[in-house]
Short mmCIF file of C-alpha atoms in Angstrom, two decimals:
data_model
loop_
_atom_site.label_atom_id
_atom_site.label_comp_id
_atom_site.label_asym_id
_atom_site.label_seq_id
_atom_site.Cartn_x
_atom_site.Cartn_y
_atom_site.Cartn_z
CA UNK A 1 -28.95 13.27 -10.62
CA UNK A 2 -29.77 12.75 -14.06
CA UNK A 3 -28.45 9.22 -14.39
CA UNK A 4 -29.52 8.41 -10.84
CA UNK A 5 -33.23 9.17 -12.33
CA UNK A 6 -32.51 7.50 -15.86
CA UNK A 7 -31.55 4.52 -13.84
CA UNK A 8 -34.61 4.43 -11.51
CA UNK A 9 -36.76 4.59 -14.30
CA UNK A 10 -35.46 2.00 -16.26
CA UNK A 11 -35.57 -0.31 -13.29
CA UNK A 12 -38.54 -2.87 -13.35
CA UNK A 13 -38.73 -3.28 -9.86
CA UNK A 14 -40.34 -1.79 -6.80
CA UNK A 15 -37.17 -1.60 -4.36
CA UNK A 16 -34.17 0.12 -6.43
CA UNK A 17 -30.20 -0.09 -5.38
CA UNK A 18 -27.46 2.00 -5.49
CA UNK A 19 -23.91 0.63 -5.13
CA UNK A 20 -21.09 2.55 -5.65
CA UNK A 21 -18.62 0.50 -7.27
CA UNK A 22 -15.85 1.52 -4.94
CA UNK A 23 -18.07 0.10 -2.29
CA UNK A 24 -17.03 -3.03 -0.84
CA UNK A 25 -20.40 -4.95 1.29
CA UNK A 26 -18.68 -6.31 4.53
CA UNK A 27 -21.91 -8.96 5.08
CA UNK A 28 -23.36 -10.85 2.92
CA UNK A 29 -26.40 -10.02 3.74
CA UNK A 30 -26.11 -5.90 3.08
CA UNK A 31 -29.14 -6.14 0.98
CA UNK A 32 -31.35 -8.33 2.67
CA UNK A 33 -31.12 -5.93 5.67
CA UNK A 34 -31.83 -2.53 3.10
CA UNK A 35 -34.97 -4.83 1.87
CA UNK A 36 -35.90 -5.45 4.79
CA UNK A 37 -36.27 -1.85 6.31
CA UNK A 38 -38.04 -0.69 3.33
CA UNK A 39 -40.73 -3.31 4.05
CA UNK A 40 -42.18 -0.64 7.21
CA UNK A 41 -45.18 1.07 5.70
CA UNK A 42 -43.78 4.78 5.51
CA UNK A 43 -40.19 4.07 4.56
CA UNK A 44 -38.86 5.03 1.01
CA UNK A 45 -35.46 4.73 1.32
CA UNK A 46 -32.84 2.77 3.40
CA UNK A 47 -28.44 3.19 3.46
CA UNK A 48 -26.01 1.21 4.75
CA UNK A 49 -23.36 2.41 7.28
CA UNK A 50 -19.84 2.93 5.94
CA UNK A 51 -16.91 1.93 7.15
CA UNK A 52 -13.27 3.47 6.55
CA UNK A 53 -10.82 2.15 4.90
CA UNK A 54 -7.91 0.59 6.35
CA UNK A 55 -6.06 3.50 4.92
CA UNK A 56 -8.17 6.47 5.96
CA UNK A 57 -6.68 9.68 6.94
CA UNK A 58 -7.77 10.94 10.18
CA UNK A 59 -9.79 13.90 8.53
CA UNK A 60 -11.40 11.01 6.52
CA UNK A 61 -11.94 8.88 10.33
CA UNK A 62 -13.32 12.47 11.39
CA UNK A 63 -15.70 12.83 8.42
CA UNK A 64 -17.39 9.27 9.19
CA UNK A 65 -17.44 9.82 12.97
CA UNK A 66 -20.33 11.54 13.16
CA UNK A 67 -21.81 10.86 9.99
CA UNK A 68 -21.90 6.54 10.14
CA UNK A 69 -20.27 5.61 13.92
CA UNK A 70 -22.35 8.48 15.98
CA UNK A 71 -25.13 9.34 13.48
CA UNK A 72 -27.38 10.31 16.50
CA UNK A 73 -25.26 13.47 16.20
CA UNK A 74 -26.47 15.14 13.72
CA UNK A 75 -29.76 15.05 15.01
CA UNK A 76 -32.95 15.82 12.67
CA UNK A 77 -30.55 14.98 9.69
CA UNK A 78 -29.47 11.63 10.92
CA UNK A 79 -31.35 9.95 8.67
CA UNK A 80 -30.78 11.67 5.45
CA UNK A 81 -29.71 8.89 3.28
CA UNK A 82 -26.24 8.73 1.62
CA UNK A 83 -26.81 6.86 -1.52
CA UNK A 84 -22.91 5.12 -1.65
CA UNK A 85 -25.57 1.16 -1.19
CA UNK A 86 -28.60 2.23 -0.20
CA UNK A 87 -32.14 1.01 -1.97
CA UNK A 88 -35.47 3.51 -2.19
CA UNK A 89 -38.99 2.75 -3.33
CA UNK A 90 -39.45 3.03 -6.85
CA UNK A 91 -42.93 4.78 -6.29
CA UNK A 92 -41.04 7.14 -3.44
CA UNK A 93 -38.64 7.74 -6.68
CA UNK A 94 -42.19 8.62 -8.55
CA UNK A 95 -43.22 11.22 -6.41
CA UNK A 96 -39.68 12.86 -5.49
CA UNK A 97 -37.32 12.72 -8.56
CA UNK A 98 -33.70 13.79 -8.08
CA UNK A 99 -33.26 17.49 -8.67
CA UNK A 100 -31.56 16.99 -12.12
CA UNK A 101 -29.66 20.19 -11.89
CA UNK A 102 -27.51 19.02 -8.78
CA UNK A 103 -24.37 17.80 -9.01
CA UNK A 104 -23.47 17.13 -5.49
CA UNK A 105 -25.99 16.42 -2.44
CA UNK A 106 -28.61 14.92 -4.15
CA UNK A 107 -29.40 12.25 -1.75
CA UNK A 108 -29.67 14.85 1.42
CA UNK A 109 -31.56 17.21 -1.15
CA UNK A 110 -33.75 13.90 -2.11
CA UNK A 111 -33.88 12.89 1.54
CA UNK A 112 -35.36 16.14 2.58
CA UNK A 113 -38.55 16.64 0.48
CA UNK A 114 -39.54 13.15 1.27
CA UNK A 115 -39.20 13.83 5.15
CA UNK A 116 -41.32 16.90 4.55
CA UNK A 117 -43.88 14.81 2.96
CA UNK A 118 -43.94 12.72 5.60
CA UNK A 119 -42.37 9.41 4.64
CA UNK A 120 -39.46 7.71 6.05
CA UNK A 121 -35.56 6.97 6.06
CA UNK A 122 -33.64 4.60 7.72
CA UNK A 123 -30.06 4.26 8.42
CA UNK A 124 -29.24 0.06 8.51
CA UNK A 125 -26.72 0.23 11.12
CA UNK A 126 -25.56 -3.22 10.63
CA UNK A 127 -26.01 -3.46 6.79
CA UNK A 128 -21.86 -2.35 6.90
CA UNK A 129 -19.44 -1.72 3.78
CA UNK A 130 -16.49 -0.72 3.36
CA UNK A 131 -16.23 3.17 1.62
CA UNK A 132 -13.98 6.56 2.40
CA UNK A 133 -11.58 8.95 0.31
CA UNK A 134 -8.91 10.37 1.43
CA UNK A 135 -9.43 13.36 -0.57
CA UNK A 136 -6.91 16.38 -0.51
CA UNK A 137 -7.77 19.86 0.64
CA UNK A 138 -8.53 21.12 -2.79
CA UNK A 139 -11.09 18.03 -2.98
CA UNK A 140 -12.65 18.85 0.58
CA UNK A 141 -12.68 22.15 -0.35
CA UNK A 142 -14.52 21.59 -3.64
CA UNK A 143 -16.93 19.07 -2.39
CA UNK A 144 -18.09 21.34 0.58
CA UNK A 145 -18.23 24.17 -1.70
CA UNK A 146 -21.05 21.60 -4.02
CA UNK A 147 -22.42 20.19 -1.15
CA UNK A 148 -23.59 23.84 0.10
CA UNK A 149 -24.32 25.20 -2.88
CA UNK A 150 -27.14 21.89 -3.42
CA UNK A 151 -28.20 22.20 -0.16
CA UNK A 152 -28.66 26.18 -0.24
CA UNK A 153 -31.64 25.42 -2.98
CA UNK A 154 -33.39 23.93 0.52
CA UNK A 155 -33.19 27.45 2.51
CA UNK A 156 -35.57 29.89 2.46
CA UNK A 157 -33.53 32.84 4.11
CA UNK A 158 -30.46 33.56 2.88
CA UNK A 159 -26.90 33.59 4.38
CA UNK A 160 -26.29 36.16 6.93
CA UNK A 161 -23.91 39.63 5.44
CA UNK A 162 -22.04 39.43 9.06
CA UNK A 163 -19.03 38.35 9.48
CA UNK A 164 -19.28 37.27 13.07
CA UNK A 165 -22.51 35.50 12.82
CA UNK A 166 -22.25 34.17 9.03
CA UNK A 167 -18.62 33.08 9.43
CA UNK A 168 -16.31 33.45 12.62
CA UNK A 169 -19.14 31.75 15.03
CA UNK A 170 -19.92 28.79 13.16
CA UNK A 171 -16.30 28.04 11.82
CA UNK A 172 -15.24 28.21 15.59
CA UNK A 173 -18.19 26.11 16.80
CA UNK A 174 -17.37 23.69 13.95
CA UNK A 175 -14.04 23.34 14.99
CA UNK A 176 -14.68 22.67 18.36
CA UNK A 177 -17.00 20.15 18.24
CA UNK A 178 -14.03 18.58 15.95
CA UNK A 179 -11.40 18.72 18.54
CA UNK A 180 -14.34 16.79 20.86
CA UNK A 181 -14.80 14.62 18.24
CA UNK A 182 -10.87 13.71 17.41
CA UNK A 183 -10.73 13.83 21.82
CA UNK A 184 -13.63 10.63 22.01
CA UNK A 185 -11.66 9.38 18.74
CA UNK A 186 -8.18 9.43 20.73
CA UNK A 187 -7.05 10.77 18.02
CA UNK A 188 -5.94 14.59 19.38
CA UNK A 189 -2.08 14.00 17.37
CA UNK A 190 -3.79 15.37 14.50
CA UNK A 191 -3.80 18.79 16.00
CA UNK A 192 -0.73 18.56 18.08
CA UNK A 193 1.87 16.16 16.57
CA UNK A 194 4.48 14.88 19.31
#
C-alpha cells in the first residue's frame, strides 16, 4: 500500500493506472475503456477483467470463475476493484488513501470505504487481459491467510468461538458452491479423476 500511495501521489494526472507487469492487455484499447468508465460522475475507480492463462490450473480456472467470468456472484462485492490494470481518480485517491499497513487486500479494503462513502466502482467487462498464478497450496494458503487478516480490519464483530458456525458450516458451504462451480465449468475431474 505504501508504494501504491507513493505512486498516486507522484502522478500529475487526474485518472491514475495500475498495471501489473505480469499483465498482458488482450485489446488495444484496455485503457480507453477504464477512461472511459471513470468519466460517470460518481465513479472513482474502474478494473479490467482477467483472463487465465493458457496454462492455468483448474483451482486457478476456479478462482477466476466467479471472480472475472460470473462476477454477478459475489453479489454486493462484485464490484470491489482488483487493482492487477485498473485506473482510480486521483482526487478518489485524496480522500481514501491505501491503508499503508496492509500487505494484501488493499484494493477490496480501498474499494470498500469508497462504496460506503457513496462513490462508485466499475468492473470493464470487455477491457480483458491476460493474468492468473498457479500458485501452490502453501501460496493459497498464505494469500488467504493475508487476504483475511486485511479484510478482518473491515468487521466490526469478531469471528464466532464455535466450531460449527465459525468453521464446519462455511468450509462445507464453500465447498459446495465449488463443486457447482467446477459442475457449470465441466470441469468435475478435478474432484474425481477417471
Amino acid at each position: 500500500s505504501k508504494v501504491l500511495n507513493k505512486g498516486v501521489e507522484l502522478a500529475e494526472t487526474e485518472y491514475v493506472a495500475f498495471v501489473n507487469s505480469d499483465a498482458i492487455l488482450l485489446n488495444d484499447d484496455v485503457m480507453l475503456k477504464l477512461v472511459n468508465g471513470l468519466k460517470k460522475n460518481r465513479c472513482c475507480g474502474t478494473f479490467a477483467r482477467q483472463v487465465v492463462r493458457e496454462d492455468a490450473s483448474v483451482m486457478t480456472k476456479l478462482d477466476h470463475y466467479a471472480a472475472f467470468d460470473h462476477r454477478e456472484q459475489l453479489g454486493d462485492q462484485s464490484d470491489h476493484m482488483s487493482l492487477v490494470v485498473s485506473m482510480i481518480r486521483r482526487s478518489c485517491w485524496e480522500k481514501f488513501k491505501f491503508d499503508p499497513s496492509l500487505t494484501y487486500a488493499e484494493d477490496y479494503v480501498w474499494s470498500h470505504h469508497v462504496k460506503a462513502a457513496g462513490f462508485e466502482l466499475e468492473y470493464i467487462k470487455d477491457a480483458k487481459v491476460e493474468h492468473s498464478h498457479n500458485y501452490s497450496n502453501y501460496e493459497i494458503y498464505r494469500r488467504s491467510y493475508g487476504d483475511a487478516a486485511a479484510i478482518s480490519v473491515l468487521s466490526s464483530t469478531p469471528p464466532s468461538n464455535n466450531i460449527i458456525t465459525g468453521v464446519v458450516i462455511p468450509y462445507t458451504k464453500r465447498m459446495l458452491r465449488d463443486i457447482i462451480r467446477l459442475y457449470d465449468m465441466g470441469d468435475l475431474r478435478f474432484l474425481w479423476p477417471v
